[in-house]
Amino acid sequence: MASLSATGTNLAWEPAVHERLTDRHGRRITDLRISITDRCNYRCVYCRAGSDGAVYADLPIEDYLRMARVFVALGIEKIRLTGGEPLLRRGLPELLRELSRLRTLDGAPLDLALTTNGHLLEGMAEELRNAGLSRITVSMDAVDPEKFARITRVPGSYGRVLAGIRAAKRAGLAPVKVNCVLLRGFNEDQIVRFAEFSRDEGVIVRFIEFMPLEEDRLWSPEAVVSLREITEALGTYRPVKALPPNAASETAVRYTFDDGVGEIGIIAPVTQAFCGHCSRVRLTSDGKIRTCLFSQTDHDLYGVMQRGGSDAEMAEFIRRTVDHKEARHHIGEPGFLKPSRSMVHIGG
Ligand code: SF4
């Protein structure tokens, strides 16, 4: 990997401060999600059809790093690594190490996060922490081992993930968040169990409304368990109290319980969309920019790079692409089109 310059971006040019990434709706774009593989060792029913189904080849780790550097020089402050399953990627610790050496335009370290299914986490938590990862999110859709295995279609997966969550806490990753996608008829009976889990394990549990991003085309409005239903279910366990957002662009509505123990977040893109303050763009595992989860088009940044594009040319491509970021999604509206890629090929 190339050596880094003083600003950590190691680029042939430095943009003017005032050119920070902003879309035509006036939203500052500060969060980048990078999928580093679309391979996965789980086949969750609401995500994958059945087979391993990897479609896009992984890029060399240093190519993600170069693209990330250009984004950071344009004002990105948070990078989340996703997949498929990012822990399957060899070179992940090295990538984290290099990313942790980058500095934002204000000279601060990047906020580095990662989303994983947790299956390999127990053996890697310490190394990821030492490589510069600060916080982690584990996808977990049931606290019942049998139900969990039915959702992931991988026997014995629950124990591995629970051990991974505990190892992440021991390693000092904080916060440790647990994301649960709720599907009516599958796991809405787990809401109270997860409330207890949040309190017992000392992790932040976040419920996510089911979005039309799956391969199998399972989605319907009826399958969505709404924010209102989730808070009602939580209230049958203990009175809930609202918590203030951590940041304007936070996607979760935060709650705790009457005694202040445990934290629950609800991400409600279907019934309480938050597009108005969206600060995110995504880079797919094959190097395409997706300006919105529900985009109909990909923008081939990696192609620019492969054709010998300079850092400045890549930056210009990013700027033009972000300028056209969609104002919002249109889920449930007449004419709504499902996105051109399913979630596993976008990367969370
Ligand atoms: S749907 Fe698109 S615009 Fe809305 S919050 Fe998600 S990524 Fe942002």
mmCIF file of C-alpha atoms and ligand atoms in Angstrom:
data_model
loop_
_atom_site.group_PDB
_atom_site.id
_atom_site.type_symbol
_atom_site.label_atom_id
_atom_site.label_comp_id
_atom_site.label_asym_id
_atom_site.label_seq_id
_atom_site.Cartn_x
_atom_site.Cartn_y
_atom_site.Cartn_z
ATOM 1 C CA MET A 1 0.000 0.000 0.000
ATOM 2 C CA ALA A 2 1.205 3.553 -0.884
ATOM 3 C CA SER A 3 2.602 5.704 2.017
ATOM 4 C CA LEU A 4 0.379 8.499 3.391
ATOM 5 C CA SER A 5 0.868 12.317 3.312
ATOM 6 C CA ALA A 6 0.653 14.562 6.401
ATOM 7 C CA THR A 7 -3.109 15.059 5.989
ATOM 8 C CA GLY A 8 -3.478 11.352 5.792
ATOM 9 C CA THR A 9 -5.264 11.478 2.469
ATOM 10 C CA ASN A 10 -2.144 10.954 0.306
ATOM 11 C CA LEU A 11 -3.787 12.583 -2.700
ATOM 12 C CA ALA A 12 -2.249 14.465 -5.580
ATOM 13 C CA TRP A 13 -4.490 17.434 -4.801
ATOM 14 C CA GLU A 14 -6.319 18.957 -1.815
ATOM 15 C CA PRO A 15 -9.865 20.363 -2.411
ATOM 16 C CA ALA A 16 -10.844 23.844 -1.169
ATOM 17 C CA VAL A 17 -12.508 23.605 2.242
ATOM 18 C CA HIS A 18 -15.776 25.078 1.041
ATOM 19 C CA GLU A 19 -16.307 22.303 -1.509
ATOM 20 C CA ARG A 20 -17.525 19.767 1.042
ATOM 21 C CA LEU A 21 -19.932 17.216 -0.413
ATOM 22 C CA THR A 22 -23.489 18.533 -0.489
ATOM 23 C CA ASP A 23 -26.375 17.393 -2.660
ATOM 24 C CA ARG A 24 -28.766 19.648 -4.568
ATOM 25 C CA HIS A 25 -31.244 19.436 -1.664
ATOM 26 C CA GLY A 26 -28.723 21.088 0.611
ATOM 27 C CA ARG A 27 -27.868 17.941 2.564
ATOM 28 C CA ARG A 28 -24.237 17.603 3.689
ATOM 29 C CA ILE A 29 -22.955 14.125 2.848
ATOM 30 C CA THR A 30 -20.661 13.004 5.666
ATOM 31 C CA ASP A 31 -21.296 9.228 5.882
ATOM 32 C CA LEU A 32 -19.913 6.671 3.458
ATOM 33 C CA ARG A 33 -20.844 2.992 3.572
ATOM 34 C CA ILE A 34 -18.437 0.719 1.761
ATOM 35 C CA SER A 35 -19.328 -2.865 0.925
ATOM 36 C CA ILE A 36 -16.091 -4.833 0.701
ATOM 37 C CA THR A 37 -17.704 -8.083 -0.505
ATOM 38 C CA ASP A 38 -21.145 -9.340 -1.468
ATOM 39 C CA ARG A 39 -20.259 -12.859 -0.344
ATOM 40 C CA CYS A 40 -21.974 -13.992 2.839
ATOM 41 C CA ASN A 41 -21.945 -17.064 5.052
ATOM 42 C CA TYR A 42 -25.619 -16.590 5.994
ATOM 43 C CA ARG A 43 -28.738 -16.871 3.823
ATOM 44 C CA CYS A 44 -31.246 -14.800 5.770
ATOM 45 C CA VAL A 45 -34.793 -15.317 4.530
ATOM 46 C CA TYR A 46 -35.522 -11.591 4.134
ATOM 47 C CA CYS A 47 -32.304 -10.942 2.230
ATOM 48 C CA ARG A 48 -31.065 -13.805 0.090
ATOM 49 C CA ALA A 49 -32.847 -16.169 -2.236
ATOM 50 C CA GLY A 50 -31.029 -19.289 -1.349
ATOM 51 C CA SER A 51 -27.639 -19.936 -2.884
ATOM 52 C CA ASP A 52 -24.495 -18.131 -1.875
ATOM 53 C CA GLY A 53 -25.424 -15.838 -4.757
ATOM 54 C CA ALA A 54 -22.302 -13.673 -4.853
ATOM 55 C CA VAL A 55 -22.619 -11.728 -8.088
ATOM 56 C CA TYR A 56 -19.865 -9.163 -7.986
ATOM 57 C CA ALA A 57 -16.171 -9.887 -7.610
ATOM 58 C CA ASP A 58 -14.425 -8.328 -4.620
ATOM 59 C CA LEU A 59 -12.027 -5.499 -5.499
ATOM 60 C CA PRO A 60 -8.464 -5.341 -4.170
ATOM 61 C CA ILE A 61 -8.489 -3.838 -0.667
ATOM 62 C CA GLU A 62 -6.158 -1.000 -1.701
ATOM 63 C CA ASP A 63 -8.658 0.095 -4.351
ATOM 64 C CA TYR A 64 -11.355 0.604 -1.708
ATOM 65 C CA LEU A 65 -8.784 2.562 0.277
ATOM 66 C CA ARG A 66 -7.960 4.879 -2.628
ATOM 67 C CA MET A 67 -11.638 5.561 -3.308
ATOM 68 C CA ALA A 68 -12.220 6.136 0.424
ATOM 69 C CA ARG A 69 -9.377 8.650 0.551
ATOM 70 C CA VAL A 70 -10.924 10.720 -2.205
ATOM 71 C CA PHE A 71 -14.282 10.695 -0.396
ATOM 72 C CA VAL A 72 -12.605 11.756 2.866
ATOM 73 C CA ALA A 73 -10.897 14.637 1.113
ATOM 74 C CA LEU A 74 -14.388 15.779 0.061
ATOM 75 C CA GLY A 75 -15.715 15.872 3.607
ATOM 76 C CA ILE A 76 -16.674 12.314 4.593
ATOM 77 C CA GLU A 77 -16.336 11.932 8.378
ATOM 78 C CA LYS A 78 -17.780 8.463 9.016
ATOM 79 C CA ILE A 79 -17.045 5.234 7.182
ATOM 80 C CA ARG A 80 -19.032 2.064 7.813
ATOM 81 C CA LEU A 81 -17.744 -1.190 6.315
ATOM 82 C CA THR A 82 -20.444 -3.612 5.235
ATOM 83 C CA GLY A 83 -21.092 -6.511 2.870
ATOM 84 C CA GLY A 84 -22.342 -9.313 2.279
ATOM 85 C CA GLU A 85 -20.297 -10.266 5.301
ATOM 86 C CA PRO A 86 -17.187 -8.051 5.712
ATOM 87 C CA LEU A 87 -15.443 -10.409 8.174
ATOM 88 C CA LEU A 88 -15.043 -12.853 5.293
ATOM 89 C CA ARG A 89 -12.685 -10.396 3.583
ATOM 90 C CA ARG A 90 -8.983 -11.056 3.959
ATOM 91 C CA GLY A 91 -7.125 -7.775 4.466
ATOM 92 C CA LEU A 92 -9.929 -6.250 6.556
ATOM 93 C CA PRO A 93 -7.646 -5.413 9.536
ATOM 94 C CA GLU A 94 -5.122 -3.771 7.179
ATOM 95 C CA LEU A 95 -7.862 -1.717 5.561
ATOM 96 C CA LEU A 96 -9.076 -0.605 8.995
ATOM 97 C CA ARG A 97 -5.537 0.294 9.995
ATOM 98 C CA GLU A 98 -5.075 2.485 6.925
ATOM 99 C CA LEU A 99 -8.511 4.077 7.280
ATOM 100 C CA SER A 100 -7.792 4.865 10.929
ATOM 101 C CA ARG A 101 -4.762 6.889 9.790
ATOM 102 C CA LEU A 102 -6.919 9.195 7.657
ATOM 103 C CA ARG A 103 -8.096 12.529 9.015
ATOM 104 C CA THR A 104 -11.272 14.437 8.240
ATOM 105 C CA LEU A 105 -11.046 17.910 6.711
ATOM 106 C CA ASP A 106 -11.197 19.217 10.296
ATOM 107 C CA GLY A 107 -8.182 17.066 11.233
ATOM 108 C CA ALA A 108 -10.195 14.621 13.374
ATOM 109 C CA PRO A 109 -9.924 10.825 13.135
ATOM 110 C CA LEU A 110 -12.605 9.161 11.044
ATOM 111 C CA ASP A 111 -15.517 7.524 12.870
ATOM 112 C CA LEU A 112 -14.996 3.894 11.807
ATOM 113 C CA ALA A 113 -17.831 1.390 12.164
ATOM 114 C CA LEU A 114 -18.694 -2.008 10.753
ATOM 115 C CA THR A 115 -21.823 -4.119 10.302
ATOM 116 C CA THR A 116 -21.470 -7.892 10.589
ATOM 117 C CA ASN A 117 -23.620 -10.970 11.075
ATOM 118 C CA GLY A 118 -21.322 -11.813 13.985
ATOM 119 C CA HIS A 119 -20.607 -15.414 13.001
ATOM 120 C CA LEU A 120 -16.809 -14.865 12.893
ATOM 121 C CA LEU A 121 -16.678 -12.034 15.408
ATOM 122 C CA GLU A 122 -15.594 -13.925 18.527
ATOM 123 C CA GLY A 123 -12.210 -14.726 16.988
ATOM 124 C CA MET A 124 -11.692 -11.311 15.382
ATOM 125 C CA ALA A 125 -13.043 -8.680 17.807
ATOM 126 C CA GLU A 126 -9.710 -7.904 19.471
ATOM 127 C CA GLU A 127 -7.850 -7.624 16.174
ATOM 128 C CA LEU A 128 -10.496 -5.319 14.675
ATOM 129 C CA ARG A 129 -10.359 -3.103 17.749
ATOM 130 C CA ASN A 130 -6.569 -2.947 17.604
ATOM 131 C CA ALA A 131 -6.729 -2.104 13.899
ATOM 132 C CA GLY A 132 -8.749 1.024 14.659
ATOM 133 C CA LEU A 133 -12.395 0.006 14.624
ATOM 134 C CA SER A 134 -14.315 2.020 17.222
ATOM 135 C CA ARG A 135 -17.820 0.596 17.151
ATOM 136 C CA ILE A 136 -19.731 -2.330 15.707
ATOM 137 C CA THR A 137 -23.233 -3.374 14.697
ATOM 138 C CA VAL A 138 -24.292 -7.013 14.712
ATOM 139 C CA SER A 139 -27.327 -8.169 12.716
ATOM 140 C CA MET A 140 -29.424 -10.531 14.827
ATOM 141 C CA ASP A 141 -33.100 -11.177 14.177
ATOM 142 C CA ALA A 142 -34.097 -13.419 17.075
ATOM 143 C CA VAL A 143 -32.947 -14.242 20.611
ATOM 144 C CA ASP A 144 -34.403 -17.714 20.214
ATOM 145 C CA PRO A 145 -31.729 -20.109 18.864
ATOM 146 C CA GLU A 146 -34.182 -22.190 16.820
ATOM 147 C CA LYS A 147 -35.912 -19.199 15.285
ATOM 148 C CA PHE A 148 -32.533 -17.594 14.615
ATOM 149 C CA ALA A 149 -31.369 -20.694 12.734
ATOM 150 C CA ARG A 150 -34.593 -20.693 10.723
ATOM 151 C CA ILE A 151 -34.080 -17.044 9.720
ATOM 152 C CA THR A 152 -30.359 -17.359 8.862
ATOM 153 C CA ARG A 153 -30.726 -20.866 7.457
ATOM 154 C CA VAL A 154 -27.478 -21.764 9.269
ATOM 155 C CA PRO A 155 -27.725 -24.315 12.126
ATOM 156 C CA GLY A 156 -26.023 -23.349 15.417
ATOM 157 C CA SER A 157 -25.598 -19.743 14.365
ATOM 158 C CA TYR A 158 -27.164 -18.176 17.495
ATOM 159 C CA GLY A 159 -24.452 -19.306 19.907
ATOM 160 C CA ARG A 160 -21.709 -18.022 17.596
ATOM 161 C CA VAL A 161 -23.290 -14.598 17.285
ATOM 162 C CA LEU A 162 -23.938 -14.256 21.016
ATOM 163 C CA ALA A 163 -20.299 -15.165 21.711
ATOM 164 C CA GLY A 164 -19.250 -12.593 19.101
ATOM 165 C CA ILE A 165 -21.289 -9.834 20.737
ATOM 166 C CA ARG A 166 -19.764 -10.588 24.131
ATOM 167 C CA ALA A 167 -16.254 -10.679 22.630
ATOM 168 C CA ALA A 168 -16.842 -7.281 20.989
ATOM 169 C CA LYS A 169 -17.762 -5.816 24.359
ATOM 170 C CA ARG A 170 -14.715 -7.358 26.023
ATOM 171 C CA ALA A 171 -12.503 -5.951 23.257
ATOM 172 C CA GLY A 172 -13.753 -2.441 24.035
ATOM 173 C CA LEU A 173 -15.803 -1.821 20.893
ATOM 174 C CA ALA A 174 -18.431 0.698 21.917
ATOM 175 C CA PRO A 175 -21.239 1.014 21.478
ATOM 176 C CA VAL A 176 -22.160 -2.492 20.435
ATOM 177 C CA LYS A 177 -25.445 -2.288 18.554
ATOM 178 C CA VAL A 178 -27.681 -5.193 17.606
ATOM 179 C CA ASN A 179 -29.918 -4.695 14.558
ATOM 180 C CA CYS A 180 -33.098 -6.727 14.182
ATOM 181 C CA VAL A 181 -35.203 -6.568 11.011
ATOM 182 C CA LEU A 182 -38.822 -7.277 11.970
ATOM 183 C CA LEU A 183 -41.047 -9.276 9.616
ATOM 184 C CA ARG A 184 -44.665 -9.867 10.481
ATOM 185 C CA GLY A 185 -45.273 -13.560 10.991
ATOM 186 C CA PHE A 186 -41.554 -14.253 11.518
ATOM 187 C CA ASN A 187 -40.130 -12.537 14.511
ATOM 188 C CA GLU A 188 -42.378 -9.804 15.895
ATOM 189 C CA ASP A 189 -42.785 -12.086 18.962
ATOM 190 C CA GLN A 190 -39.127 -11.341 19.761
ATOM 191 C CA ILE A 191 -39.610 -7.645 20.623
ATOM 192 C CA VAL A 192 -39.894 -8.089 24.410
ATOM 193 C CA ARG A 193 -37.125 -10.731 24.425
ATOM 194 C CA PHE A 194 -34.852 -8.212 22.727
ATOM 195 C CA ALA A 195 -35.774 -5.562 25.320
ATOM 196 C CA GLU A 196 -34.556 -7.961 28.015
ATOM 197 C CA PHE A 197 -31.497 -8.776 25.904
ATOM 198 C CA SER A 198 -30.570 -5.100 25.654
ATOM 199 C CA ARG A 199 -30.691 -4.772 29.431
ATOM 200 C CA ASP A 200 -29.002 -8.079 30.249
ATOM 201 C CA GLU A 201 -26.184 -7.802 27.688
ATOM 202 C CA GLY A 202 -25.691 -4.037 27.888
ATOM 203 C CA VAL A 203 -26.084 -3.523 24.141
ATOM 204 C CA ILE A 204 -28.210 -1.116 22.110
ATOM 205 C CA VAL A 205 -30.940 -3.035 20.296
ATOM 206 C CA ARG A 206 -32.366 -1.435 17.170
ATOM 207 C CA PHE A 207 -35.479 -2.653 15.417
ATOM 208 C CA ILE A 208 -35.665 -1.961 11.678
ATOM 209 C CA GLU A 209 -38.854 -1.824 9.657
ATOM 210 C CA PHE A 210 -38.722 -4.297 6.771
ATOM 211 C CA MET A 211 -37.801 -2.558 3.514
ATOM 212 C CA PRO A 212 -38.376 -3.784 -0.062
ATOM 213 C CA LEU A 213 -34.707 -4.655 -0.641
ATOM 214 C CA GLU A 214 -34.731 -8.445 -0.550
ATOM 215 C CA GLU A 215 -33.985 -10.925 -3.367
ATOM 216 C CA ASP A 216 -37.062 -13.086 -2.944
ATOM 217 C CA ARG A 217 -39.572 -10.276 -3.378
ATOM 218 C CA LEU A 218 -41.226 -11.077 -0.016
ATOM 219 C CA TRP A 219 -41.971 -7.492 0.822
ATOM 220 C CA SER A 220 -45.490 -6.077 1.171
ATOM 221 C CA PRO A 221 -46.817 -3.211 3.347
ATOM 222 C CA GLU A 222 -48.606 -5.817 5.476
ATOM 223 C CA ALA A 223 -45.277 -7.489 6.320
ATOM 224 C CA VAL A 224 -43.997 -4.286 7.953
ATOM 225 C CA VAL A 225 -44.105 -4.109 11.757
ATOM 226 C CA SER A 226 -44.358 -0.361 12.329
ATOM 227 C CA LEU A 227 -42.681 1.920 14.857
ATOM 228 C CA ARG A 228 -46.039 2.412 16.580
ATOM 229 C CA GLU A 229 -46.554 -1.348 16.957
ATOM 230 C CA ILE A 230 -43.001 -1.810 18.265
ATOM 231 C CA THR A 231 -43.345 0.871 20.943
ATOM 232 C CA GLU A 232 -46.710 -0.585 21.966
ATOM 233 C CA ALA A 233 -45.145 -4.036 22.349
ATOM 234 C CA LEU A 234 -42.243 -2.603 24.363
ATOM 235 C CA GLY A 235 -44.727 -0.829 26.615
ATOM 236 C CA THR A 236 -46.278 -4.164 27.572
ATOM 237 C CA TYR A 237 -42.898 -5.059 29.102
ATOM 238 C CA ARG A 238 -41.991 -1.770 30.834
ATOM 239 C CA PRO A 239 -42.869 1.909 30.315
ATOM 240 C CA VAL A 240 -40.601 3.415 27.659
ATOM 241 C CA LYS A 241 -39.050 6.891 27.722
ATOM 242 C CA ALA A 242 -37.915 8.805 24.617
ATOM 243 C CA LEU A 243 -34.234 9.752 24.365
ATOM 244 C CA PRO A 244 -32.875 12.677 22.318
ATOM 245 C CA PRO A 245 -31.140 11.903 19.001
ATOM 246 C CA ASN A 246 -27.323 11.716 19.080
ATOM 247 C CA ALA A 247 -27.130 13.691 15.819
ATOM 248 C CA ALA A 248 -29.503 15.372 13.351
ATOM 249 C CA SER A 249 -28.818 12.678 10.760
ATOM 250 C CA GLU A 250 -29.417 9.793 13.172
ATOM 251 C CA THR A 251 -31.788 7.261 11.602
ATOM 252 C CA ALA A 252 -32.992 5.628 14.842
ATOM 253 C CA VAL A 253 -35.654 6.985 17.200
ATOM 254 C CA ARG A 254 -34.161 6.278 20.635
ATOM 255 C CA TYR A 255 -35.818 5.004 23.805
ATOM 256 C CA THR A 256 -34.921 3.669 27.210
ATOM 257 C CA PHE A 257 -37.141 2.212 29.937
ATOM 258 C CA ASP A 258 -38.618 3.874 33.017
ATOM 259 C CA ASP A 259 -35.608 2.823 35.133
ATOM 260 C CA GLY A 260 -33.117 4.034 32.539
ATOM 261 C CA VAL A 261 -31.677 0.561 31.935
ATOM 262 C CA GLY A 262 -31.245 -0.559 28.336
ATOM 263 C CA GLU A 263 -31.464 1.363 25.087
ATOM 264 C CA ILE A 264 -33.737 0.637 22.134
ATOM 265 C CA GLY A 265 -33.652 2.324 18.754
ATOM 266 C CA ILE A 266 -36.306 2.063 16.077
ATOM 267 C CA ILE A 267 -35.348 2.701 12.446
ATOM 268 C CA ALA A 268 -38.631 3.336 10.634
ATOM 269 C CA PRO A 269 -37.870 4.159 6.970
ATOM 270 C CA VAL A 270 -41.326 2.970 5.851
ATOM 271 C CA THR A 271 -43.673 4.623 8.363
ATOM 272 C CA GLN A 272 -41.467 7.531 9.513
ATOM 273 C CA ALA A 273 -39.028 8.239 6.680
ATOM 274 C CA PHE A 274 -35.932 10.298 7.547
ATOM 275 C CA CYS A 275 -34.731 11.171 4.046
ATOM 276 C CA GLY A 276 -34.872 14.891 4.752
ATOM 277 C CA HIS A 277 -31.642 14.768 6.694
ATOM 278 C CA CYS A 278 -29.992 11.850 4.917
ATOM 279 C CA SER A 279 -26.185 12.219 5.031
ATOM 280 C CA ARG A 280 -25.285 8.883 3.404
ATOM 281 C CA VAL A 281 -23.955 7.526 0.158
ATOM 282 C CA ARG A 282 -22.782 3.990 -0.548
ATOM 283 C CA LEU A 283 -19.981 2.335 -2.453
ATOM 284 C CA THR A 284 -20.816 -1.180 -3.600
ATOM 285 C CA SER A 285 -18.360 -4.064 -3.476
ATOM 286 C CA ASP A 286 -17.711 -3.624 -7.214
ATOM 287 C CA GLY A 287 -16.961 0.100 -6.850
ATOM 288 C CA LYS A 288 -20.272 1.695 -7.857
ATOM 289 C CA ILE A 289 -21.703 4.712 -6.046
ATOM 290 C CA ARG A 290 -25.336 4.380 -4.930
ATOM 291 C CA THR A 291 -26.696 7.719 -3.841
ATOM 292 C CA CYS A 292 -29.738 6.122 -2.175
ATOM 293 C CA LEU A 293 -30.680 2.628 -0.992
ATOM 294 C CA PHE A 294 -33.564 2.791 -3.479
ATOM 295 C CA SER A 295 -31.601 4.100 -6.457
ATOM 296 C CA GLN A 296 -32.404 2.766 -9.888
ATOM 297 C CA THR A 297 -28.876 3.453 -11.145
ATOM 298 C CA ASP A 298 -25.244 2.790 -10.225
ATOM 299 C CA HIS A 299 -22.435 5.258 -10.854
ATOM 300 C CA ASP A 300 -19.169 3.562 -11.800
ATOM 301 C CA LEU A 301 -16.453 5.273 -9.753
ATOM 302 C CA TYR A 302 -14.189 2.228 -10.047
ATOM 303 C CA GLY A 303 -14.459 2.504 -13.826
ATOM 304 C CA VAL A 304 -13.084 6.053 -13.656
ATOM 305 C CA MET A 305 -10.201 4.792 -11.562
ATOM 306 C CA GLN A 306 -9.523 1.814 -13.814
ATOM 307 C CA ARG A 307 -9.388 4.051 -16.883
ATOM 308 C CA GLY A 308 -6.484 5.867 -15.232
ATOM 309 C CA GLY A 309 -8.550 8.664 -13.710
ATOM 310 C CA SER A 310 -6.672 10.996 -11.325
ATOM 311 C CA ASP A 311 -7.792 11.693 -7.762
ATOM 312 C CA ALA A 312 -9.132 15.051 -8.919
ATOM 313 C CA GLU A 313 -11.120 13.388 -11.717
ATOM 314 C CA MET A 314 -12.540 10.832 -9.270
ATOM 315 C CA ALA A 315 -13.475 13.685 -6.931
ATOM 316 C CA GLU A 316 -15.253 15.514 -9.732
ATOM 317 C CA PHE A 317 -17.153 12.326 -10.626
ATOM 318 C CA ILE A 318 -18.210 11.901 -6.979
ATOM 319 C CA ARG A 319 -19.306 15.512 -6.712
ATOM 320 C CA ARG A 320 -21.422 15.342 -9.874
ATOM 321 C CA THR A 321 -22.953 12.039 -8.762
ATOM 322 C CA VAL A 322 -23.823 13.220 -5.249
ATOM 323 C CA ASP A 323 -25.345 16.379 -6.623
ATOM 324 C CA HIS A 324 -28.032 14.170 -8.192
ATOM 325 C CA LYS A 325 -28.802 12.265 -4.992
ATOM 326 C CA GLU A 326 -32.492 11.333 -4.732
ATOM 327 C CA ALA A 327 -34.557 13.568 -2.448
ATOM 328 C CA ARG A 328 -36.266 10.586 -0.816
ATOM 329 C CA HIS A 329 -37.641 7.074 -1.307
ATOM 330 C CA HIS A 330 -41.173 6.435 -2.586
ATOM 331 C CA ILE A 331 -41.978 3.186 -0.789
ATOM 332 C CA GLY A 332 -45.685 2.405 -0.839
ATOM 333 C CA GLU A 333 -46.479 5.133 -3.368
ATOM 334 C CA PRO A 334 -48.047 4.465 -6.773
ATOM 335 C CA GLY A 335 -45.301 3.771 -9.271
ATOM 336 C CA PHE A 336 -42.747 2.826 -6.616
ATOM 337 C CA LEU A 337 -40.011 0.785 -8.260
ATOM 338 C CA LYS A 338 -37.912 -1.649 -6.258
ATOM 339 C CA PRO A 339 -34.217 -0.714 -6.386
ATOM 340 C CA SER A 340 -32.028 -2.163 -9.118
ATOM 341 C CA ARG A 341 -30.044 -4.139 -6.549
ATOM 342 C CA SER A 342 -31.049 -6.121 -3.482
ATOM 343 C CA MET A 343 -29.612 -5.259 -0.068
ATOM 344 C CA VAL A 344 -26.881 -7.895 -0.090
ATOM 345 C CA HIS A 345 -25.504 -6.375 -3.308
ATOM 346 C CA ILE A 346 -25.714 -2.826 -1.944
ATOM 347 C CA GLY A 347 -24.331 -3.316 1.529
ATOM 348 C CA GLY A 348 -26.583 -1.923 4.253
HETATM 349 S S1 SF4 B 1 -34.082 6.050 1.418
HETATM 350 FE FE1 SF4 B 1 -32.402 7.054 0.357
HETATM 351 S S2 SF4 B 1 -32.634 9.232 0.797
HETATM 352 FE FE2 SF4 B 1 -33.916 8.119 2.242
HETATM 353 S S3 SF4 B 1 -32.656 7.897 4.044
HETATM 354 FE FE3 SF4 B 1 -32.361 6.037 2.808
HETATM 355 S S4 SF4 B 1 -30.603 6.443 1.504
HETATM 356 FE FE4 SF4 B 1 -31.301 8.399 2.350
#
